[in-house]
Amino acid sequence: MQESQSKPKLFFEVRNISKSFLGTQALKNVSLSVRAGQVHAVIGENGAGKSTLMNIISGKMQPDSGELLRDGKALNFRSPQDAHRAGIAMAPQELSLCPHLSVAENIVLGNQIGSIAINSKATQRLAEEHLAEIDDRIDPRRKVGELSAAAQQLVQITRATATHADILIFDEPTASLTDREAKSLFAFISRFRERGGAIFYISHRLDEILDYGDRISVLRDGAYITELDPRQTNKDEMVRHMAGRQFNRSELRSLVAGSQVGETVLKVQGLTRKREFESVSFELRRGEVLGVSGLIGSGRTEVAKCLFGLNPADAGQVFIDGRKMVFRGPADAIKNGLVYLPEERKKEGIFPLLSVRENLCIAAFEQFKRFLGLDRRRMVDRTRENIRRIGIKTPGSEAPIKNLSGGNQQKVIIARWLLKKCRTLILDEPTRGIDVRAKFEIQSFLRELTKEGLSIIYISSEMEEVLEVSDRIMVMHLGQVKGFVAADQATQEELLGVAMSLKEDLHRLFVKPITKKLTFVYIPKLAHPWYDEVRVGIEYGIEEVKKEGIEVEYLWDAPAQADVDRENMKIEAAISRQPDGLCVAVLDQVRNGQLLEQALQAKINVLTFNAFAGAKFPFVGRHDDVADGYDLAKYLAEAMDGKGKIAILSGSPTAPEHAGRVEGFKRALRDCGDFEIVFEEPDNDDLAQAVSLTEQALQAHPDLNGILCSNASNPVGAARAVKNAGKAGKILIAGMDNLSETLEFVKQGVILVTKVQRQWDIGYWSVRYLVAMNKGLTIPRDHDTGASMITAETLK
């Protein structure tokens, strides 16, 4: 990156900062600076002092000595609020969100709008604006506790950016993010730099530092070591400065080379859990490290949790030492010597308020029982033995485990289960967020343990790490085992190639690998303005593809009405043409699905869009229909103060997405107040019928308060009828999608809210995925193009 020239003067400076805890020197006279438009990366091992320094800069801690200066003026922070007022905000590594509050409430917590009472709508708008900068696919109304760890991390980052700070601190921001989410974050960082903002960036992912940093400062044992130029350094040099020595793969491989594996201790046959993984089979031998590699979403963690008894299997068998096992829960697995160390170490692995001693001994309290209570002295002795054996860096056995670095916390958890005498250890991302030295120490210790007969399943998304520590590697992709490779002969490219192999499953087999010409047929479920917008995205995608040298021919073949028989006739005609690809907006999963199976048998790539056809077919659109319906009905319920009479226009009776939305409507109405559904009829995606049905509902129920609409046609029909009856604004309407007339009614206040799918994106990505399929490339099973709520206020 090139440093911005918008503010050449010094922006922020740390001078001679020192800090100690209980006699341990955490920072020793550290000095750093950052300028406007600059990303200053701070690297070092766990315990090097990075987070302590950032906590001082963000006002969470006060230094023992030294000073902070902004534009040459000294600062004195007593709290994070003082730092915010000085334009500094931090997104810490550990999540600090309120799970029972919404995403929007978490983002603006402490900055809500309103003098006497909180202005909820204005606060929501503010949160949405900031969320759009990071990831606009996160619904601001959802409770944070319902989100994935990655989405929660993005919310925490958004909270920091929402303070309007011009100095941001990111501490391991991508530790739980997918590549796509990380790219969104780095896009924001680029925009933030261009606006003149400054960033302190901490990460153990050295590739990120080299790609996005302008300067690199190295800390070691609380002291400043050196500054590196990312354009002139490399990972080896960075590691050498961080650790004071070089670590390399050959050292670990030498330990692996001396290992001796024995008999089979764990055998898994056909293990299946619906929608997560299927027919997983493998064997683990005594003294072996079986690496498990695969991209995020491959099913690795799900298999581990199922083996440990956290989630039940739908099919398959598990044998330990030849005996068939049925685990009713983790306690059964532990009794049989099988233990799982979770990916979310701080959330699911440790007891943060307890001491190192208590965390280490907690699974083996039966060993320390005496007549009254526990033998504390013996617990202390065993804890100290393990501290020495594993090399746990801690002020003592009674120190709270939350004060230890991530690597040392992980060592304590491993020691816990060794004390319990486990025989099979399942490790899920065991070195995530851990520095290079601690990673090497843990991996070396694990290899030494295999010589004592311990068997290990080692799960990691870092292919290099799996190659370093494993004897064999099981490669997973999309819930299936794709193959096994010997680690000593494998490369990262080979692992990726096995994961993406196209040999086994017809439903994931991309045939006709061509690069010069592509022919395909689009079959929307009816001729409708909604699909006209999809078509715009398709034709834009085609023009892009043509620039890449690929000739494209396509047929847009929409039935006049939403009718399953007519749609099936179109599908049959398309199969007879033998195109390279076939795209279908499915009306009936079962009946259409049977024909789509025939298309696969005829070696035609099948893609479904807008309407979901099942997990076996790649999908572009949105199929969280129940959630969409719930969101709409909840919004309407709140606007109606939790009571009233509701009419539902349920769309097409054969469209699964409409049925899902109606189910969501009804759930929300039950949850959000006292509502009576007095009218419910399908309009069959017909605008004239939607007008007629609404007129019938108004005539039968003059006291009607609200209308919920499940498709693109019926909110327009409902709005026309309500406006003609002179009840615009009195009867509240909530509907789907963004036809031009829909948006006009929203502007007028006739329609209260509409939830919008991005039709253009659906069309564009359908073309992109068809090209990928016909080049023999893998694509996501699902591509959720997202949806957002549109009101008169958001349109402004």
Tab-separated table of N, CA and C in Angstrom, residues 151-261:
chain	number	residue	atom	x	y	z
A	151	ALA	N	-20.213	-13.298	12.100
A	151	ALA	CA	-21.102	-12.145	12.016
A	151	ALA	C	-21.012	-11.289	13.278
A	152	GLN	N	-20.880	-11.930	14.438
A	152	GLN	CA	-20.724	-11.167	15.675
A	152	GLN	C	-19.436	-10.351	15.646
A	153	GLN	N	-18.380	-10.932	15.096
A	153	GLN	CA	-17.117	-10.190	14.991
A	153	GLN	C	-17.303	-8.955	14.114
A	154	LEU	N	-18.042	-9.083	13.027
A	154	LEU	CA	-18.300	-7.949	12.147
A	154	LEU	C	-19.136	-6.885	12.855
A	155	VAL	N	-20.083	-7.313	13.687
A	155	VAL	CA	-20.876	-6.353	14.456
A	155	VAL	C	-19.978	-5.591	15.430
A	156	GLN	N	-19.069	-6.305	16.071
A	156	GLN	CA	-18.158	-5.640	17.012
A	156	GLN	C	-17.262	-4.630	16.289
A	157	ILE	N	-16.805	-4.995	15.109
A	157	ILE	CA	-16.003	-4.065	14.315
A	157	ILE	C	-16.836	-2.843	13.926
A	158	THR	N	-18.083	-3.091	13.531
A	158	THR	CA	-18.965	-1.988	13.147
A	158	THR	C	-19.211	-1.055	14.322
A	159	ARG	N	-19.324	-1.610	15.536
A	159	ARG	CA	-19.507	-0.762	16.716
A	159	ARG	C	-18.351	0.231	16.847
A	160	ALA	N	-17.129	-0.250	16.599
A	160	ALA	CA	-15.973	0.638	16.686
A	160	ALA	C	-16.022	1.717	15.608
A	161	THR	N	-16.380	1.333	14.383
A	161	THR	CA	-16.416	2.318	13.295
A	161	THR	C	-17.551	3.324	13.481
A	162	ALA	N	-18.600	2.936	14.226
A	162	ALA	CA	-19.759	3.815	14.409
A	162	ALA	C	-19.484	4.967	15.373
A	163	THR	N	-18.342	4.981	16.028
A	163	THR	CA	-18.011	6.067	16.965
A	163	THR	C	-17.504	7.304	16.249
A	164	HIS	N	-17.360	7.233	14.913
A	164	HIS	CA	-16.808	8.331	14.108
A	164	HIS	C	-15.354	8.620	14.471
A	165	ALA	N	-14.664	7.629	15.022
A	165	ALA	CA	-13.250	7.806	15.345
A	165	ALA	C	-12.434	7.894	14.057
A	166	ASP	N	-11.317	8.638	14.127
A	166	ASP	CA	-10.414	8.658	12.983
A	166	ASP	C	-9.124	7.892	13.267
A	167	ILE	N	-9.031	7.296	14.456
A	167	ILE	CA	-7.981	6.321	14.749
A	167	ILE	C	-8.682	5.046	15.211
A	168	LEU	N	-8.518	3.971	14.464
A	168	LEU	CA	-9.145	2.704	14.807
A	168	LEU	C	-8.076	1.683	15.177
A	169	ILE	N	-8.410	0.836	16.146
A	169	ILE	CA	-7.525	-0.245	16.571
A	169	ILE	C	-8.236	-1.559	16.292
A	170	PHE	N	-7.636	-2.416	15.472
A	170	PHE	CA	-8.190	-3.726	15.173
A	170	PHE	C	-7.266	-4.780	15.772
A	171	ASP	N	-7.783	-5.566	16.711
A	171	ASP	CA	-7.001	-6.615	17.374
A	171	ASP	C	-7.505	-7.973	16.888
A	172	GLU	N	-6.753	-8.627	16.037
A	172	GLU	CA	-7.121	-9.917	15.436
A	172	GLU	C	-8.530	-9.875	14.822
A	173	PRO	N	-8.812	-8.922	13.941
A	173	PRO	CA	-10.189	-8.773	13.451
A	173	PRO	C	-10.661	-9.910	12.560
A	174	THR	N	-9.740	-10.622	11.889
A	174	THR	CA	-10.155	-11.646	10.930
A	174	THR	C	-10.045	-13.062	11.481
A	175	ALA	N	-9.809	-13.203	12.793
A	175	ALA	CA	-9.574	-14.539	13.365
A	175	ALA	C	-10.725	-15.492	13.096
A	176	SER	N	-11.963	-14.997	13.094
A	176	SER	CA	-13.114	-15.880	12.894
A	176	SER	C	-13.869	-15.577	11.598
A	177	LEU	N	-13.248	-14.784	10.694
A	177	LEU	CA	-13.938	-14.405	9.470
A	177	LEU	C	-13.576	-15.325	8.319
A	178	THR	N	-14.534	-15.524	7.405
A	178	THR	CA	-14.235	-16.215	6.163
A	178	THR	C	-13.472	-15.269	5.237
A	179	ASP	N	-12.953	-15.809	4.149
A	179	ASP	CA	-12.229	-14.964	3.198
A	179	ASP	C	-13.113	-13.856	2.655
A	180	ARG	N	-14.369	-14.177	2.380
A	180	ARG	CA	-15.279	-13.165	1.834
A	180	ARG	C	-15.493	-12.030	2.833
A	181	GLU	N	-15.721	-12.386	4.090
A	181	GLU	CA	-15.955	-11.363	5.105
A	181	GLU	C	-14.697	-10.539	5.349
A	182	ALA	N	-13.530	-11.221	5.301
A	182	ALA	CA	-12.277	-10.489	5.477
A	182	ALA	C	-12.085	-9.481	4.348
A	183	LYS	N	-12.446	-9.866	3.131
A	183	LYS	CA	-12.317	-8.935	2.009
A	183	LYS	C	-13.195	-7.707	2.212
A	184	SER	N	-14.392	-7.894	2.761
A	184	SER	CA	-15.260	-6.751	3.044
A	184	SER	C	-14.599	-5.819	4.052
A	185	LEU	N	-13.973	-6.407	5.075
A	185	LEU	CA	-13.291	-5.590	6.076
A	185	LEU	C	-12.131	-4.815	5.448
A	186	PHE	N	-11.336	-5.479	4.613
A	186	PHE	CA	-10.188	-4.791	4.026
A	186	PHE	C	-10.635	-3.714	3.043
A	187	ALA	N	-11.776	-3.925	2.396
A	187	ALA	CA	-12.315	-2.870	1.530
A	187	ALA	C	-12.658	-1.636	2.360
A	188	PHE	N	-13.244	-1.857	3.551
A	188	PHE	CA	-13.526	-0.729	4.439
A	188	PHE	C	-12.233	-0.043	4.870
A	189	ILE	N	-11.221	-0.850	5.227
A	189	ILE	CA	-9.947	-0.273	5.666
A	189	ILE	C	-9.367	0.622	4.571
A	190	SER	N	-9.459	0.182	3.322
A	190	SER	CA	-8.947	0.999	2.218
A	190	SER	C	-9.702	2.317	2.119
A	191	ARG	N	-11.031	2.247	2.252
A	191	ARG	CA	-11.817	3.499	2.189
A	191	ARG	C	-11.487	4.401	3.367
A	192	PHE	N	-11.316	3.803	4.541
A	192	PHE	CA	-11.019	4.570	5.749
A	192	PHE	C	-9.673	5.287	5.606
A	193	ARG	N	-8.688	4.610	5.062
A	193	ARG	CA	-7.379	5.238	4.825
A	193	ARG	C	-7.504	6.404	3.867
A	194	GLU	N	-8.275	6.196	2.797
A	194	GLU	CA	-8.437	7.251	1.795
A	194	GLU	C	-9.101	8.484	2.382
A	195	ARG	N	-9.934	8.288	3.415
A	195	ARG	CA	-10.576	9.429	4.077
A	195	ARG	C	-9.648	10.098	5.093
A	196	GLY	N	-8.440	9.578	5.240
A	196	GLY	CA	-7.495	10.184	6.164
A	196	GLY	C	-7.477	9.543	7.531
A	197	GLY	N	-8.133	8.406	7.711
A	197	GLY	CA	-8.107	7.730	8.990
A	197	GLY	C	-6.791	6.988	9.195
A	198	ALA	N	-6.535	6.622	10.439
A	198	ALA	CA	-5.321	5.879	10.787
A	198	ALA	C	-5.719	4.625	11.542
A	199	ILE	N	-4.939	3.554	11.366
A	199	ILE	CA	-5.295	2.259	11.957
A	199	ILE	C	-4.063	1.609	12.581
A	200	PHE	N	-4.238	1.128	13.822
A	200	PHE	CA	-3.308	0.172	14.413
A	200	PHE	C	-3.901	-1.212	14.179
A	201	TYR	N	-3.101	-2.123	13.612
A	201	TYR	CA	-3.631	-3.418	13.187
A	201	TYR	C	-2.777	-4.536	13.782
A	202	ILE	N	-3.437	-5.411	14.586
A	202	ILE	CA	-2.755	-6.549	15.204
A	202	ILE	C	-3.279	-7.824	14.563
A	203	SER	N	-2.386	-8.709	14.126
A	203	SER	CA	-2.820	-9.995	13.574
A	203	SER	C	-1.653	-10.972	13.584
A	204	HIS	N	-1.970	-12.251	13.830
A	204	HIS	CA	-0.982	-13.311	13.676
A	204	HIS	C	-0.939	-13.809	12.231
A	205	ARG	N	-1.845	-13.319	11.397
A	205	ARG	CA	-1.855	-13.703	9.989
A	205	ARG	C	-0.895	-12.783	9.240
A	206	LEU	N	0.314	-13.236	9.059
A	206	LEU	CA	1.367	-12.370	8.545
A	206	LEU	C	1.128	-11.976	7.090
A	207	ASP	N	0.422	-12.803	6.332
A	207	ASP	CA	0.097	-12.425	4.952
A	207	ASP	C	-0.734	-11.148	4.927
A	208	GLU	N	-1.689	-11.023	5.864
A	208	GLU	CA	-2.498	-9.809	5.942
A	208	GLU	C	-1.622	-8.589	6.206
A	209	ILE	N	-0.686	-8.753	7.127
A	209	ILE	CA	0.200	-7.641	7.474
A	209	ILE	C	0.971	-7.181	6.244
A	210	LEU	N	1.520	-8.131	5.490
A	210	LEU	CA	2.304	-7.782	4.301
A	210	LEU	C	1.433	-7.149	3.225
A	211	ASP	N	0.176	-7.616	3.107
A	211	ASP	CA	-0.703	-7.117	2.041
A	211	ASP	C	-1.287	-5.742	2.351
A	212	TYR	N	-1.584	-5.470	3.623
A	212	TYR	CA	-2.363	-4.275	3.945
A	212	TYR	C	-1.647	-3.280	4.855
A	213	GLY	N	-0.496	-3.635	5.380
A	213	GLY	CA	0.204	-2.726	6.275
A	213	GLY	C	1.055	-1.724	5.526
A	214	ASP	N	1.208	-0.522	6.109
A	214	ASP	CA	2.149	0.476	5.605
A	214	ASP	C	3.449	0.448	6.403
A	215	ARG	N	3.353	0.103	7.682
A	215	ARG	CA	4.511	-0.020	8.557
A	215	ARG	C	4.281	-1.225	9.465
A	216	ILE	N	5.367	-1.836	9.922
A	216	ILE	CA	5.268	-2.979	10.833
A	216	ILE	C	6.200	-2.732	12.010
A	217	SER	N	5.632	-2.713	13.221
A	217	SER	CA	6.454	-2.638	14.427
A	217	SER	C	6.423	-3.983	15.134
A	218	VAL	N	7.573	-4.438	15.607
A	218	VAL	CA	7.698	-5.732	16.269
A	218	VAL	C	7.924	-5.509	17.760
A	219	LEU	N	7.094	-6.175	18.580
A	219	LEU	CA	7.287	-6.191	20.026
A	219	LEU	C	7.703	-7.599	20.445
A	220	ARG	N	8.587	-7.662	21.450
A	220	ARG	CA	8.957	-8.959	22.024
A	220	ARG	C	9.214	-8.779	23.506
A	221	ASP	N	8.525	-9.587	24.331
A	221	ASP	CA	8.670	-9.526	25.791
A	221	ASP	C	8.466	-8.112	26.322
A	222	GLY	N	7.463	-7.419	25.759
A	222	GLY	CA	7.106	-6.092	26.246
A	222	GLY	C	7.976	-4.966	25.746
A	223	ALA	N	8.958	-5.254	24.905
A	223	ALA	CA	9.879	-4.232	24.420
A	223	ALA	C	9.733	-4.054	22.912
A	224	TYR	N	9.980	-2.814	22.463
A	224	TYR	CA	9.996	-2.522	21.027
A	224	TYR	C	11.284	-3.078	20.446
A	225	ILE	N	11.189	-3.872	19.368
A	225	ILE	CA	12.370	-4.507	18.782
A	225	ILE	C	12.845	-3.757	17.540
A	226	THR	N	11.940	-3.564	16.567
A	226	THR	CA	12.350	-2.924	15.321
A	226	THR	C	11.110	-2.550	14.519
A	227	GLU	N	11.323	-1.766	13.466
A	227	GLU	CA	10.266	-1.479	12.494
A	227	GLU	C	10.676	-2.062	11.156
A	228	LEU	N	9.702	-2.689	10.461
A	228	LEU	CA	9.947	-3.312	9.163
A	228	LEU	C	9.084	-2.650	8.101
A	229	ASP	N	9.581	-2.644	6.897
A	229	ASP	CA	8.840	-2.131	5.754
A	229	ASP	C	8.176	-3.311	5.052
A	230	PRO	N	6.834	-3.349	4.988
A	230	PRO	CA	6.170	-4.512	4.380
A	230	PRO	C	6.557	-4.739	2.925
A	231	ARG	N	7.056	-3.711	2.246
A	231	ARG	CA	7.461	-3.870	0.843
A	231	ARG	C	8.845	-4.510	0.716
A	232	GLN	N	9.569	-4.592	1.843
A	232	GLN	CA	10.947	-5.075	1.764
A	232	GLN	C	11.229	-6.243	2.714
A	233	THR	N	10.196	-6.729	3.431
A	233	THR	CA	10.417	-7.828	4.367
A	233	THR	C	9.650	-9.056	3.917
A	234	ASN	N	9.724	-10.124	4.698
A	234	ASN	CA	8.985	-11.351	4.403
A	234	ASN	C	8.620	-12.027	5.716
A	235	LYS	N	7.847	-13.105	5.629
A	235	LYS	CA	7.358	-13.756	6.848
A	235	LYS	C	8.498	-14.333	7.680
A	236	ASP	N	9.513	-14.884	7.040
A	236	ASP	CA	10.623	-15.460	7.801
A	236	ASP	C	11.307	-14.410	8.666
A	237	GLU	N	11.541	-13.229	8.082
A	237	GLU	CA	12.186	-12.157	8.854
A	237	GLU	C	11.281	-11.675	9.979
A	238	MET	N	9.980	-11.578	9.712
A	238	MET	CA	9.037	-11.152	10.744
A	238	MET	C	9.045	-12.132	11.920
A	239	VAL	N	9.006	-13.426	11.613
A	239	VAL	CA	8.997	-14.449	12.659
A	239	VAL	C	10.288	-14.401	13.466
A	240	ARG	N	11.404	-14.210	12.770
A	240	ARG	CA	12.693	-14.185	13.468
A	240	ARG	C	12.753	-13.034	14.478
A	241	HIS	N	12.244	-11.871	14.098
A	241	HIS	CA	12.238	-10.738	15.027
A	241	HIS	C	11.234	-10.947	16.166
A	242	MET	N	10.086	-11.574	15.869
A	242	MET	CA	9.075	-11.801	16.900
A	242	MET	C	9.544	-12.788	17.950
A	243	ALA	N	10.169	-13.874	17.492
A	243	ALA	CA	10.488	-14.979	18.393
A	243	ALA	C	11.933	-14.984	18.862
A	244	GLY	N	12.788	-14.224	18.196
A	244	GLY	CA	14.191	-14.269	18.548
A	244	GLY	C	14.891	-15.470	17.961
A	245	ARG	N	14.173	-16.259	17.181
A	245	ARG	CA	14.723	-17.421	16.493
A	245	ARG	C	13.791	-17.795	15.358
A	246	GLN	N	14.217	-18.684	14.493
A	246	GLN	CA	13.413	-19.097	13.349
A	246	GLN	C	12.770	-20.458	13.631
A	247	PHE	N	11.489	-20.579	13.276
A	247	PHE	CA	10.808	-21.873	13.358
A	247	PHE	C	10.499	-22.317	11.937
A	248	ASN	N	10.672	-23.572	11.667
A	248	ASN	CA	10.362	-24.030	10.320
A	248	ASN	C	9.708	-25.402	10.353
A	249	ARG	N	9.131	-25.737	9.241
A	249	ARG	CA	8.344	-26.955	9.130
A	249	ARG	C	9.195	-28.211	9.329
A	250	SER	N	10.466	-28.131	8.926
A	250	SER	CA	11.304	-29.323	8.982
A	250	SER	C	11.481	-29.827	10.415
A	251	GLU	N	11.472	-28.902	11.402
A	251	GLU	CA	11.629	-29.333	12.791
A	251	GLU	C	10.444	-30.199	13.222
A	252	LEU	N	9.252	-29.769	12.880
A	252	LEU	CA	8.070	-30.563	13.237
A	252	LEU	C	8.034	-31.862	12.445
A	253	ARG	N	8.375	-31.786	11.160
A	253	ARG	CA	8.325	-32.990	10.346
A	253	ARG	C	9.305	-34.045	10.849
A	254	SER	N	10.428	-33.601	11.467
A	254	SER	CA	11.374	-34.572	12.013
A	254	SER	C	10.763	-35.330	13.173
A	255	LEU	N	9.893	-34.644	13.964
A	255	LEU	CA	9.189	-35.330	15.048
A	255	LEU	C	8.176	-36.326	14.494
A	256	VAL	N	7.489	-35.904	13.412
A	256	VAL	CA	6.499	-36.789	12.795
A	256	VAL	C	7.174	-38.023	12.227
A	257	ALA	N	8.345	-37.826	11.623
A	257	ALA	CA	9.034	-38.937	10.970
A	257	ALA	C	9.397	-40.042	11.948
A	258	GLY	N	9.597	-39.682	13.212
A	258	GLY	CA	9.973	-40.693	14.195
A	258	GLY	C	8.806	-41.363	14.881
A	259	SER	N	7.570	-41.050	14.456
A	259	SER	CA	6.392	-41.594	15.146
A	259	SER	C	6.097	-43.017	14.680
A	260	GLN	N	5.524	-43.802	15.593
A	260	GLN	CA	5.121	-45.177	15.287
A	260	GLN	C	3.633	-45.326	15.599
A	261	VAL	N	2.839	-45.658	14.581
A	261	VAL	CA	1.408	-45.810	14.800
A	261	VAL	C	1.088	-47.271	15.053
